[in-house]
Coordinates of C-alpha atoms and ligand atoms in Angstrom, one line a residue:
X184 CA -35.9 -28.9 -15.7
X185 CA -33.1 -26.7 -14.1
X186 CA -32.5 -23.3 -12.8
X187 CA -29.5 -21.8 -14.7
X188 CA -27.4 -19.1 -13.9
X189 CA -25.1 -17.8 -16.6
X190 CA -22.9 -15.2 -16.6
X191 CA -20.8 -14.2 -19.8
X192 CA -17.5 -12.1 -19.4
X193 CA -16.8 -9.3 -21.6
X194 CA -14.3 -10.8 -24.0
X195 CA -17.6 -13.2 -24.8
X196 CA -19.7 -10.2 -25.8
X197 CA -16.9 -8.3 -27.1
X198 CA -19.1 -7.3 -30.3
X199 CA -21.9 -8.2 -32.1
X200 CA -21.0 -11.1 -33.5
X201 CA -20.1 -12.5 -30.2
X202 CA -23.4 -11.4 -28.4
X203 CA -25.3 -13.2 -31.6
X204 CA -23.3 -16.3 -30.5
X205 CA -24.2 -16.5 -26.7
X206 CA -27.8 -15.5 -27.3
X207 CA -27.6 -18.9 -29.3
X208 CA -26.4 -20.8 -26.5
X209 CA -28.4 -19.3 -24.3
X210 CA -31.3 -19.9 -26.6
X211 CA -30.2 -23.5 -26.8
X212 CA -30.8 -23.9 -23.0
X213 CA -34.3 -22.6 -23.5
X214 CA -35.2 -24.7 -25.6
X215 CA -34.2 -27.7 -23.7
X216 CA -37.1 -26.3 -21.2
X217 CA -34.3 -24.8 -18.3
X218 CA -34.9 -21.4 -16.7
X219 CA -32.1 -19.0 -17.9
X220 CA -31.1 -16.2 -15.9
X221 CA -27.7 -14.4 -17.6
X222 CA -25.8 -12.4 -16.0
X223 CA -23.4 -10.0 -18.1
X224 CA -20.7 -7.8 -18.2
X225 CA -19.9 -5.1 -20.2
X226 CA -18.5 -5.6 -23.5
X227 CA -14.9 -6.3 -24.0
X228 CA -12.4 -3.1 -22.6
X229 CA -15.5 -1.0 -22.5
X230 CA -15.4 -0.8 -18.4
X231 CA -11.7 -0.2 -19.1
X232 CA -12.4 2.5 -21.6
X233 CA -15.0 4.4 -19.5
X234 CA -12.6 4.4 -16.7
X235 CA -9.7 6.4 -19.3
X236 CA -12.4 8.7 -20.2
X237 CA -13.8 10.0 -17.1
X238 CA -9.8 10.2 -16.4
X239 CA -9.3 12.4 -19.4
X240 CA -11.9 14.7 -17.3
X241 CA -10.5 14.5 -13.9
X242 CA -7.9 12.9 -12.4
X243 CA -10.0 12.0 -9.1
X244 CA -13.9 11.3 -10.4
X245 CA -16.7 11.1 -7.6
X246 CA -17.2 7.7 -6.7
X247 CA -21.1 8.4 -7.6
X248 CA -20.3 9.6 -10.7
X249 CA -17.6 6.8 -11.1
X250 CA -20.1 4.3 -10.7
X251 CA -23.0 5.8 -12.7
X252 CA -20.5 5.8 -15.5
X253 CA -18.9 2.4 -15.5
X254 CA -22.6 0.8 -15.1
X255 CA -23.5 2.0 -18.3
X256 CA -21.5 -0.4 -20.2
X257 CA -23.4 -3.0 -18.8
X258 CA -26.2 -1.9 -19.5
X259 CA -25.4 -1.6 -23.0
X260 CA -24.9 -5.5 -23.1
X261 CA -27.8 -6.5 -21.8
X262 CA -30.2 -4.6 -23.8
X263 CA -28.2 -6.4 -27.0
X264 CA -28.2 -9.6 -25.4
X265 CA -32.2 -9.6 -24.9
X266 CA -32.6 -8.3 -28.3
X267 CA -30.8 -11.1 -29.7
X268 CA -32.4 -13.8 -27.7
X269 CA -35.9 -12.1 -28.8
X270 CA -34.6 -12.9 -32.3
X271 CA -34.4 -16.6 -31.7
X272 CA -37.7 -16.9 -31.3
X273 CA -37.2 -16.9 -27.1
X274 CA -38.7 -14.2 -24.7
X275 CA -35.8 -12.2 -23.1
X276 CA -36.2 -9.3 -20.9
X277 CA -33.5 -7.4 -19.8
X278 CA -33.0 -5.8 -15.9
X279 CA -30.5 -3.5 -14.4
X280 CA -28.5 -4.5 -11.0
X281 CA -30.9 -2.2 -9.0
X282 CA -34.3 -3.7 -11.4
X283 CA -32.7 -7.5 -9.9
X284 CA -33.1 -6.5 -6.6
X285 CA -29.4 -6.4 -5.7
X286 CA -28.7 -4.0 -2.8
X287 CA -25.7 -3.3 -1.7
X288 CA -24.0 -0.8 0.9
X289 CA -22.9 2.2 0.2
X290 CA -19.1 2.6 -1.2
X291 CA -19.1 3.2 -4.4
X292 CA -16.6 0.9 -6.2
X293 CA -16.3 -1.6 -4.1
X294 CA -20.0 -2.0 -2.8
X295 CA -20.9 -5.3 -0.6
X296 CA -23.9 -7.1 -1.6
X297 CA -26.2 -7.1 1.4
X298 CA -29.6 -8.5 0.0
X299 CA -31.0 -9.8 -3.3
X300 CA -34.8 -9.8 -3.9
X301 CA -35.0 -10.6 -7.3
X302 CA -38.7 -10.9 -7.5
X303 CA -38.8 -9.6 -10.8
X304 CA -36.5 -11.9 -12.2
X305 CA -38.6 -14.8 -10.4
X306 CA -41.8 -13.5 -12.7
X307 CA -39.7 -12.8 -15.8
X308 CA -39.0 -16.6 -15.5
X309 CA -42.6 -17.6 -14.7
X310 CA -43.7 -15.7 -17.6
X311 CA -41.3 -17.4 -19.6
X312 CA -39.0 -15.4 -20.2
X313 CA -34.9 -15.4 -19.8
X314 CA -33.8 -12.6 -17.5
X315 CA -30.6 -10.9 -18.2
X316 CA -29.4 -9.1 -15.2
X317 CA -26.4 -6.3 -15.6
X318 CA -23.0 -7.7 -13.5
X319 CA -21.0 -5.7 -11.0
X320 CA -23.9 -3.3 -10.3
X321 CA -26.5 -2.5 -7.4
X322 CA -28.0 0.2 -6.0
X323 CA -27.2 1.4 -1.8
X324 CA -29.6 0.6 0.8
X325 CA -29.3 3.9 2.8
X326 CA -28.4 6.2 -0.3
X327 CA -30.6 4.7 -3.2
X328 CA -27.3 5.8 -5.5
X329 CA -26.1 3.4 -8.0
X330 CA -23.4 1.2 -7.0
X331 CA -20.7 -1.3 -8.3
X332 CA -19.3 -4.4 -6.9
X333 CA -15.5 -3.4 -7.9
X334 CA -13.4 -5.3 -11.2
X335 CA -14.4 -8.8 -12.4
X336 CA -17.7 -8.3 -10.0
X337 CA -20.0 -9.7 -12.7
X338 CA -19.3 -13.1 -11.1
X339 CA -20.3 -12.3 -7.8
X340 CA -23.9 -11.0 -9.4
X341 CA -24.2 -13.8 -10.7
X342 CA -23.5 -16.2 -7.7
X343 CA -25.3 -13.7 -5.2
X344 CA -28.5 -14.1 -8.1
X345 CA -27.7 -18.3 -8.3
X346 CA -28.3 -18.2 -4.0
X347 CA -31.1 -15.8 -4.0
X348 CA -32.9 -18.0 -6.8
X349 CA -31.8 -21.3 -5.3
X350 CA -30.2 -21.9 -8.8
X351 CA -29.1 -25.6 -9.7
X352 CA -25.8 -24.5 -10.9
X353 CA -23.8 -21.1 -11.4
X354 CA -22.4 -21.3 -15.1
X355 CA -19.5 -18.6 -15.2
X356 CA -18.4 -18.3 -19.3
X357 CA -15.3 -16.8 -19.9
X358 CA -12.5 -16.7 -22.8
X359 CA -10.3 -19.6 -21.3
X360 CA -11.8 -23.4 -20.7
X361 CA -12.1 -23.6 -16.6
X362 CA -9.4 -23.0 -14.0
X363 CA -6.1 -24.2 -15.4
X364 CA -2.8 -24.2 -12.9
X365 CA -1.7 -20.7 -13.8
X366 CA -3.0 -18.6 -16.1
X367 CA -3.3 -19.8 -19.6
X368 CA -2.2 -16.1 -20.7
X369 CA 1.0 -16.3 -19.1
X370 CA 1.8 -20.1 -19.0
X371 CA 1.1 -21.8 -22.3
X372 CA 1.4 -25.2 -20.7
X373 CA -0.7 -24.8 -18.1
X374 CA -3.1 -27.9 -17.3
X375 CA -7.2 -27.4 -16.9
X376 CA -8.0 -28.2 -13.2
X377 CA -11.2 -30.3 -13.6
X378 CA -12.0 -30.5 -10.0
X379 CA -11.0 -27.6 -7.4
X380 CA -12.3 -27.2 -3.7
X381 CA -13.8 -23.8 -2.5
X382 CA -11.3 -23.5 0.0
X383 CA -8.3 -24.0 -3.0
X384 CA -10.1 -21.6 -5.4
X385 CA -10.4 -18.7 -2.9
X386 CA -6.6 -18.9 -2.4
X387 CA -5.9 -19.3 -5.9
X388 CA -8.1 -16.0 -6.5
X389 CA -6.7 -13.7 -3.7
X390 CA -3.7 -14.4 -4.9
X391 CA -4.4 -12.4 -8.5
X392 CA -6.2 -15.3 -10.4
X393 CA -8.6 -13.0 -11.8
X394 CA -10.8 -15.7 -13.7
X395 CA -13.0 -15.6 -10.7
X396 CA -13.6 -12.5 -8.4
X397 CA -13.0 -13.6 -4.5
X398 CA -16.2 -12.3 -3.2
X399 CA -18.1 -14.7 -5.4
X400 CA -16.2 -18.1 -4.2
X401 CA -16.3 -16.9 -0.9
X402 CA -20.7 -16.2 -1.9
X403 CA -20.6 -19.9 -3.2
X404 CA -19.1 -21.7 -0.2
X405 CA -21.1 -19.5 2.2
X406 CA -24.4 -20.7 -0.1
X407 CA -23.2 -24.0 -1.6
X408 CA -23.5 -22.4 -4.9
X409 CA -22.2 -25.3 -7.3
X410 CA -19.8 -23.1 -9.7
X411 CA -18.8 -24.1 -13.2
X412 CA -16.2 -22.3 -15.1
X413 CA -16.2 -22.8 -19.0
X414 CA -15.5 -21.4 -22.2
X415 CA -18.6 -19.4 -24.4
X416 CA -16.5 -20.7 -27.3
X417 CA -15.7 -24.0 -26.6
X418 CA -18.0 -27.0 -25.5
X419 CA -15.5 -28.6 -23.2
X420 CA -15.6 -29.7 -19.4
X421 CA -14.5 -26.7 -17.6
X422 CA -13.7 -26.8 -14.0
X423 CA -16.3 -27.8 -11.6
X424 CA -16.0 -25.5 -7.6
X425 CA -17.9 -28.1 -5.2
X426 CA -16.9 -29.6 -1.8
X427 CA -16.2 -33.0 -1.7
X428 CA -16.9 -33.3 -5.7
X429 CA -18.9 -36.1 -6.9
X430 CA -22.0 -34.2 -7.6
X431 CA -23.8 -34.0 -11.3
X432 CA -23.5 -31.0 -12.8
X433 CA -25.3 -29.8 -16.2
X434 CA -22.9 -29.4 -19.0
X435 CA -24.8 -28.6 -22.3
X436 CA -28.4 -28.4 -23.0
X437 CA -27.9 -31.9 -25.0
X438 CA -25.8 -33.6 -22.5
X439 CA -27.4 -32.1 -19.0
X440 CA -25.6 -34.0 -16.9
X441 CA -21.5 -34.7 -16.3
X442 CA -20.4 -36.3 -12.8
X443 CA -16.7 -35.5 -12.1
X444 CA -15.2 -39.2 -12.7
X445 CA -14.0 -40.8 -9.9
X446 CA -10.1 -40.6 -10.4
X447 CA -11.0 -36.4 -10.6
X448 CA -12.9 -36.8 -7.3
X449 CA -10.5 -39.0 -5.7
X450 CA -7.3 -37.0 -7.0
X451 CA -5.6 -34.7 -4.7
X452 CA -3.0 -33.2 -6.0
X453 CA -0.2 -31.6 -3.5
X454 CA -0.5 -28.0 -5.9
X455 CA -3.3 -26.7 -7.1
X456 CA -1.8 -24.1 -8.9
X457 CA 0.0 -21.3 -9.8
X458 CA -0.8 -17.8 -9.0
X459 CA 0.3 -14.1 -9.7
X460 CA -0.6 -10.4 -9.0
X461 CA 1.3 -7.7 -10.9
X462 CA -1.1 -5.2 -9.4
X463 CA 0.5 -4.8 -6.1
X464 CA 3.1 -2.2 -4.5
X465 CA 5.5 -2.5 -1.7
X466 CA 5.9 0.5 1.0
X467 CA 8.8 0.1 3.4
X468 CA 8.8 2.1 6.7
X469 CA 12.1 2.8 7.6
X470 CA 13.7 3.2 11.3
X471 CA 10.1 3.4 13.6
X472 CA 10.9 3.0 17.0
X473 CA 10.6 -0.5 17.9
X474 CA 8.5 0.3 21.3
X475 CA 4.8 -1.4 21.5
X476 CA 2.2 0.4 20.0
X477 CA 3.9 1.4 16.5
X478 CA 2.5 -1.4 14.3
X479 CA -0.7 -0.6 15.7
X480 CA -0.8 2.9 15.1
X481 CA 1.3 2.5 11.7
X482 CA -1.8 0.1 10.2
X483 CA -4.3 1.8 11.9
X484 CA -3.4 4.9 9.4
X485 CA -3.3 2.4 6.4
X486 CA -6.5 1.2 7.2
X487 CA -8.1 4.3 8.1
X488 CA -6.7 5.2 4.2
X489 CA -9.0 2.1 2.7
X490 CA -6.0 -0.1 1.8
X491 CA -6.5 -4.2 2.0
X492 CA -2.8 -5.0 3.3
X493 CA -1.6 -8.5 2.5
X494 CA 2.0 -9.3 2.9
X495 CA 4.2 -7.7 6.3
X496 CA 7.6 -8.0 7.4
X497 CA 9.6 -6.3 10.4
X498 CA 13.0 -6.6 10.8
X499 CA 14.6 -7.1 14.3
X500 CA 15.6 -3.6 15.4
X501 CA 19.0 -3.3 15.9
X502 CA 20.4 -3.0 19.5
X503 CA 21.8 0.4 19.2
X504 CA 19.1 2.5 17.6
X505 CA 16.0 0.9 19.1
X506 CA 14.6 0.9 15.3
X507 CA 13.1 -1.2 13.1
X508 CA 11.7 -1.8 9.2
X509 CA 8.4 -2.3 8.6
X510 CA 7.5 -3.8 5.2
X511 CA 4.0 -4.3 4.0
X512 CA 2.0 -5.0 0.4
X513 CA -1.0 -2.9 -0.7
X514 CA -2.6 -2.6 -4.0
X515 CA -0.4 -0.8 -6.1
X516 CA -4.2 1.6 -7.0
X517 CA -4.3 2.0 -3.2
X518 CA -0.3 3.1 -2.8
X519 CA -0.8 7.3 -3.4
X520 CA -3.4 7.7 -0.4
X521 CA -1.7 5.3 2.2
X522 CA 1.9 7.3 1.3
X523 CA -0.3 10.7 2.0
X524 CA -1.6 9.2 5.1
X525 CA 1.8 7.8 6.6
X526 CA 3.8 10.7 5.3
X527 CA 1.3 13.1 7.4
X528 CA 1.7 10.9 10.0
X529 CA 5.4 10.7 9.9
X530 CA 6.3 13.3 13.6
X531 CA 3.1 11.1 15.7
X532 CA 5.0 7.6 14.1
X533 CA 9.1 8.4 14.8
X534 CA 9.9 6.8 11.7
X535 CA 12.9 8.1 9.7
X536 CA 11.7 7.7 5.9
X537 CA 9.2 5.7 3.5
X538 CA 10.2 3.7 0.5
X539 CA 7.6 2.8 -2.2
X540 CA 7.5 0.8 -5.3
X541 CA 5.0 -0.6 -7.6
X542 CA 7.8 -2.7 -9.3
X543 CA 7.0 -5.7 -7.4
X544 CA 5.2 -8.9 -8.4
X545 CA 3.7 -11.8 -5.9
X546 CA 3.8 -15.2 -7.2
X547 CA 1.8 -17.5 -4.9
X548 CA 1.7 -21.7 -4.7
X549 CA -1.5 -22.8 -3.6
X550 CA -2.4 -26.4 -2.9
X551 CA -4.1 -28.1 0.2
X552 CA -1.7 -30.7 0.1
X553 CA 0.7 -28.4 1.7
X554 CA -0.7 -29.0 5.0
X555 CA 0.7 -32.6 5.2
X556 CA 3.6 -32.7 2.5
X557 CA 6.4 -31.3 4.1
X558 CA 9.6 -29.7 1.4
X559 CA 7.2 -27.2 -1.2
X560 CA 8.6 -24.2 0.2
X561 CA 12.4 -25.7 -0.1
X562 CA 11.4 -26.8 -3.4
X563 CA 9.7 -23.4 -4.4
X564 CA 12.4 -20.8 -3.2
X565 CA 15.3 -23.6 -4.9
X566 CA 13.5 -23.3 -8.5
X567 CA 13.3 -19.6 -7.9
X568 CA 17.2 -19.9 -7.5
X569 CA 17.3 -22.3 -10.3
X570 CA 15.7 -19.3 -12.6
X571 CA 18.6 -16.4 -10.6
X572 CA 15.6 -14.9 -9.6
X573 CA 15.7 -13.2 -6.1
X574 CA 13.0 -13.6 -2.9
X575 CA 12.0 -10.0 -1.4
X576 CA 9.7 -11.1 0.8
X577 CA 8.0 -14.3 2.0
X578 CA 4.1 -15.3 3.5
X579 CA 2.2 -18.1 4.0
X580 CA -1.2 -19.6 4.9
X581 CA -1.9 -23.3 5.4
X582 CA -2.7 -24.0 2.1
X583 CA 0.0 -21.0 0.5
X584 CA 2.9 -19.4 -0.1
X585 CA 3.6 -16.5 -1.4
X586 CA 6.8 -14.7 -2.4
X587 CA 7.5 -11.1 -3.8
X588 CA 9.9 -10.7 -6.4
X589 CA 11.1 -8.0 -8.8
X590 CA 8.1 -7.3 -11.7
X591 CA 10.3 -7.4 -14.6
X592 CA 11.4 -11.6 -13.3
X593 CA 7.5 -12.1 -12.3
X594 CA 6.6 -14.0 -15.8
X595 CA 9.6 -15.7 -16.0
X596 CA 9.2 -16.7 -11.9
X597 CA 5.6 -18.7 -12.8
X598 CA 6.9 -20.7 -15.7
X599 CA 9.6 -22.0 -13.5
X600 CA 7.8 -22.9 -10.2
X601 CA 5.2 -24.5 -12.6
X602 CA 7.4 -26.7 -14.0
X603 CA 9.2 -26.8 -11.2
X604 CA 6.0 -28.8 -9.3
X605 CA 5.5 -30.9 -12.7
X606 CA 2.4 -29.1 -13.5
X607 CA 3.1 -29.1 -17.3
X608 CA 0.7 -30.2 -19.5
X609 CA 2.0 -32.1 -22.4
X610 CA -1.4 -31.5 -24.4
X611 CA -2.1 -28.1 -25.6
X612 CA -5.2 -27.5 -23.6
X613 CA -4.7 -23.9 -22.6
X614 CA -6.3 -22.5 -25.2
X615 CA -6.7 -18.5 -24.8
X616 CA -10.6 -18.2 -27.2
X617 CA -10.3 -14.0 -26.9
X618 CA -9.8 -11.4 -24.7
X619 CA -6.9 -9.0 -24.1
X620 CA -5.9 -9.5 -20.4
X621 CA -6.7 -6.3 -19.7
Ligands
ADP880 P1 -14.1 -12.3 -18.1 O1 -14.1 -11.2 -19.0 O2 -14.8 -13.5 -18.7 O3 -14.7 -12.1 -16.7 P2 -11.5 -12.3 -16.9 O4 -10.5 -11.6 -17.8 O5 -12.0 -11.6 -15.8 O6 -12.6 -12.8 -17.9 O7 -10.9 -13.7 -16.4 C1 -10.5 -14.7 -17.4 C2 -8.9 -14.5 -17.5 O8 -8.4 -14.9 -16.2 C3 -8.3 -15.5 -18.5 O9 -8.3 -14.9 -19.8 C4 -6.9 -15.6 -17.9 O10 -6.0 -14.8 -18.6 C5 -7.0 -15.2 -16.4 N1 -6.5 -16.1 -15.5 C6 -5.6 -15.9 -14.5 N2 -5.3 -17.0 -13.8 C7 -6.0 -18.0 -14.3 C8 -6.2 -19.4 -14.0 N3 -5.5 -19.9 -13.0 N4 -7.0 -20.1 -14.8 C9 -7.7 -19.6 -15.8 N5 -7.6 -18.2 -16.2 C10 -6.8 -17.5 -15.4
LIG881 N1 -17.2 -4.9 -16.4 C1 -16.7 -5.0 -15.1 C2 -15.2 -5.0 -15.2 O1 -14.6 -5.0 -16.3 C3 -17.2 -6.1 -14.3 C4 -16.9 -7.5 -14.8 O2 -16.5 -7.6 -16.0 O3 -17.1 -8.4 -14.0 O4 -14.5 -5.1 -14.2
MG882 MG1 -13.9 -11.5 -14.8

């Protein structure tokens, strides 16, 4: 007998029908004698939809309010869920974020998990019972307010809930079959990825690959939660997240067990993947003094605004002015209050004006073959010139590089580089089951 941890994305419970179809599956492990504990989001758009209501209300909600809002929708799903799984002759009982014993800090909309004490999940599953837990949600520590985890956080509920329980795998069910090399919405020959290493997959999802939220690889590797990503409407293989690979890893109530074959464990392939992130803005701070001190202060003011910068670039000043460009990425949701903060800032800084847009895209290779295969950025930035598409700015880690080009060439940029590094499928397997990549 295993401990499961499920967690089902909103395009799986996007209506009833769909939420009649988990409960099946889930009722399936059950009755195989594992302990179920679901995790689930809200269904379909509806987080989307809550978020263009309070909108219609106020152009700047309360993060409290914000919060108390959006963690309805989940809430909404799990009470269907257990009432489904009741209907299958299963016991399922259904438990808010703050009922699971997830607390969190307190900033609303992006809240940090800092403990779980699920002890009323533990007797829910002692009595029998499935537990289905609400994603993305806790409640603060100091405050006692509601809280949520930020977009996509459902998956780190459910990995936070897999460590806490000492689950024997994290099962995260979503509308595509695993981790393919780009995403299977944008690249219809994309290939699954059967095998991927923490360290590859928290790349991959930094860099905009949203079908799994960072926090809850970086939970995983931190806790050695064994993560498997697979279709609720398929019964294929998925993608297994492990170090070193090689483990078993339960599959289907029928067929418990799959270990990764030995050519998937042995295989390293130079790319992982293709990423991109159409979510991001560019700000450009034109002619600051170039005297020590400035980038400190200028970023000092970004962070002060609550931006997460990724990419920067200075230019070397020229001679005569003493001035220089500074160039850095944000999140295109974050761009309005770092502009405010810089543009109040602009007499204490020296600089001469700010350019912003949000027309950007970053497309970003990840692979930890990178490290000892020398040529993938020569071979990147030569496809991109291949495909007339032009290179604004450039970054890289180890295991990435990432380039910003104009949005509008983004799409057309990821089919290239991925055929570029021969990571075509030839078999159709990027199969997208629902969903509206929203
Ligand atoms: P869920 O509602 O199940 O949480 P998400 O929309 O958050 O689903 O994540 C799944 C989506 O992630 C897929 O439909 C796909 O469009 C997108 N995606 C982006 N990059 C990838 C990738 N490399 N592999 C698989 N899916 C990806
Ligand atoms: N419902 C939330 C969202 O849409 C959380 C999640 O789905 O993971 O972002
Ligand atoms: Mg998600």
């Amino acid at each position: 007998m295993s401990l499961v941890v499920q967690k089902y994305g909103g395009s799986s419970v996007a209506d009833a029908a769909s939420v009649l179809r988990v409960a099946r599956r889930i009722a399936s492990y059950r009755a195989a004698g594992h302990e179920v504990v679901v995790v689930v989001s809200a269904m379909g758009d509806t987080t989307d939809d809550l978020i263009d209501l309070a909108k219609q209300i106020t152009p700047t909600p309360p993060g409290r309010e914000l919060d108390m809002l959006l963690t309805a929708g989940e809430r909404i799903a799990m009470a269907l869920l257990a009432m489904a799984i009741n209907d299958t002759g299963h016991e399922a009982r259904s438990f808010t974020g703050s009922q699971a014993g997830v607390i969190t800090d307190a900033s609303h909309g992006k809240a940090r998990i800092i403990d779980v004490t699920p002890g009323r999940i533990r007797g829910a599953l002692d009595d029998g019972a499935v537990a289905i837990v609400a994603g993305f949600q806790g409640v603060s520590q100091t405050t006692k307010d509601v809280t949520t985890l930020g977009r996509g956080g459902s998956d780190t509920t459910a990995v936070a809930l897999a460590a806490a329980l000492n689950a024997d795998v994290c099962e995260i069910y979503t509308d595509v079959d695993g981790v393919f090399t780009a995403d299977p919405r944008l690249v219809t020959k994309a290939s699954r990825i059967p095998l991927i290493s923490h360290e590859e997959m928290l790349e991959m999802a930094a860099a905009g690959a949203k079908v799994l939220h960072l926090r809850s690889v970086e939970y995983a590797r931190r806790y050695g939660v064994p993560l498997h990503v697979r279709s609720s409407f398929s019964d294929k293989p998925g993608t297994l997240i492990v170090e070193g690979g090689g483990r078993a890893f339960p599959i289907s109530p029928t067929e418990m067990f799959v270990t990764p074959t030995e050519e998937e464990a042995m295989e390293q392939p130079i790319i992982s993947g293709v990423a991109h992130d159409a979510s991001q803005a560019k700000i450009t701070v034109v002619g600051i003094p170039d005297v020590p001190g400035k980038a400190a202060a200028t970023f000092q003011i970004v962070a002060e605004a609550g931006a997460n910068i990724d990419m920067i670039v200075q230019n070397v000043s020229t001679e005569i002015t003493g001035r220089t460009d500074i160039s850095f990425t944000l999140p295109a949701a974050d761009g309005a209050a770092v502009r405010q903060a810089l543009e109040a800032a602009q007499q204490e800084l020296g600089f001469q004006r700010l350019v912003y847009t949000d027309q950007i895209g970053k497309l970003s290779l990840v692979g930890a073959g990178m490290r000892s295969h020398p040529g993938v950025s020569a071979r990147l930035f030569e496809a991109l010139s291949e495909a007339g598409i032009n290179i604004e700015m450039i970054s890289t880690s180890e295991i990435r590089i990432s380039v910003v080009t104009d949005l509008a060439a983004l799409d057309r940029a990821v089919v290239a580089v991925h055929t570029a590094f021969g990571l075509d499928s030839a078999d159709g397997e990027a199969i997208v089951y629902g969903g509206t990549g929203r």
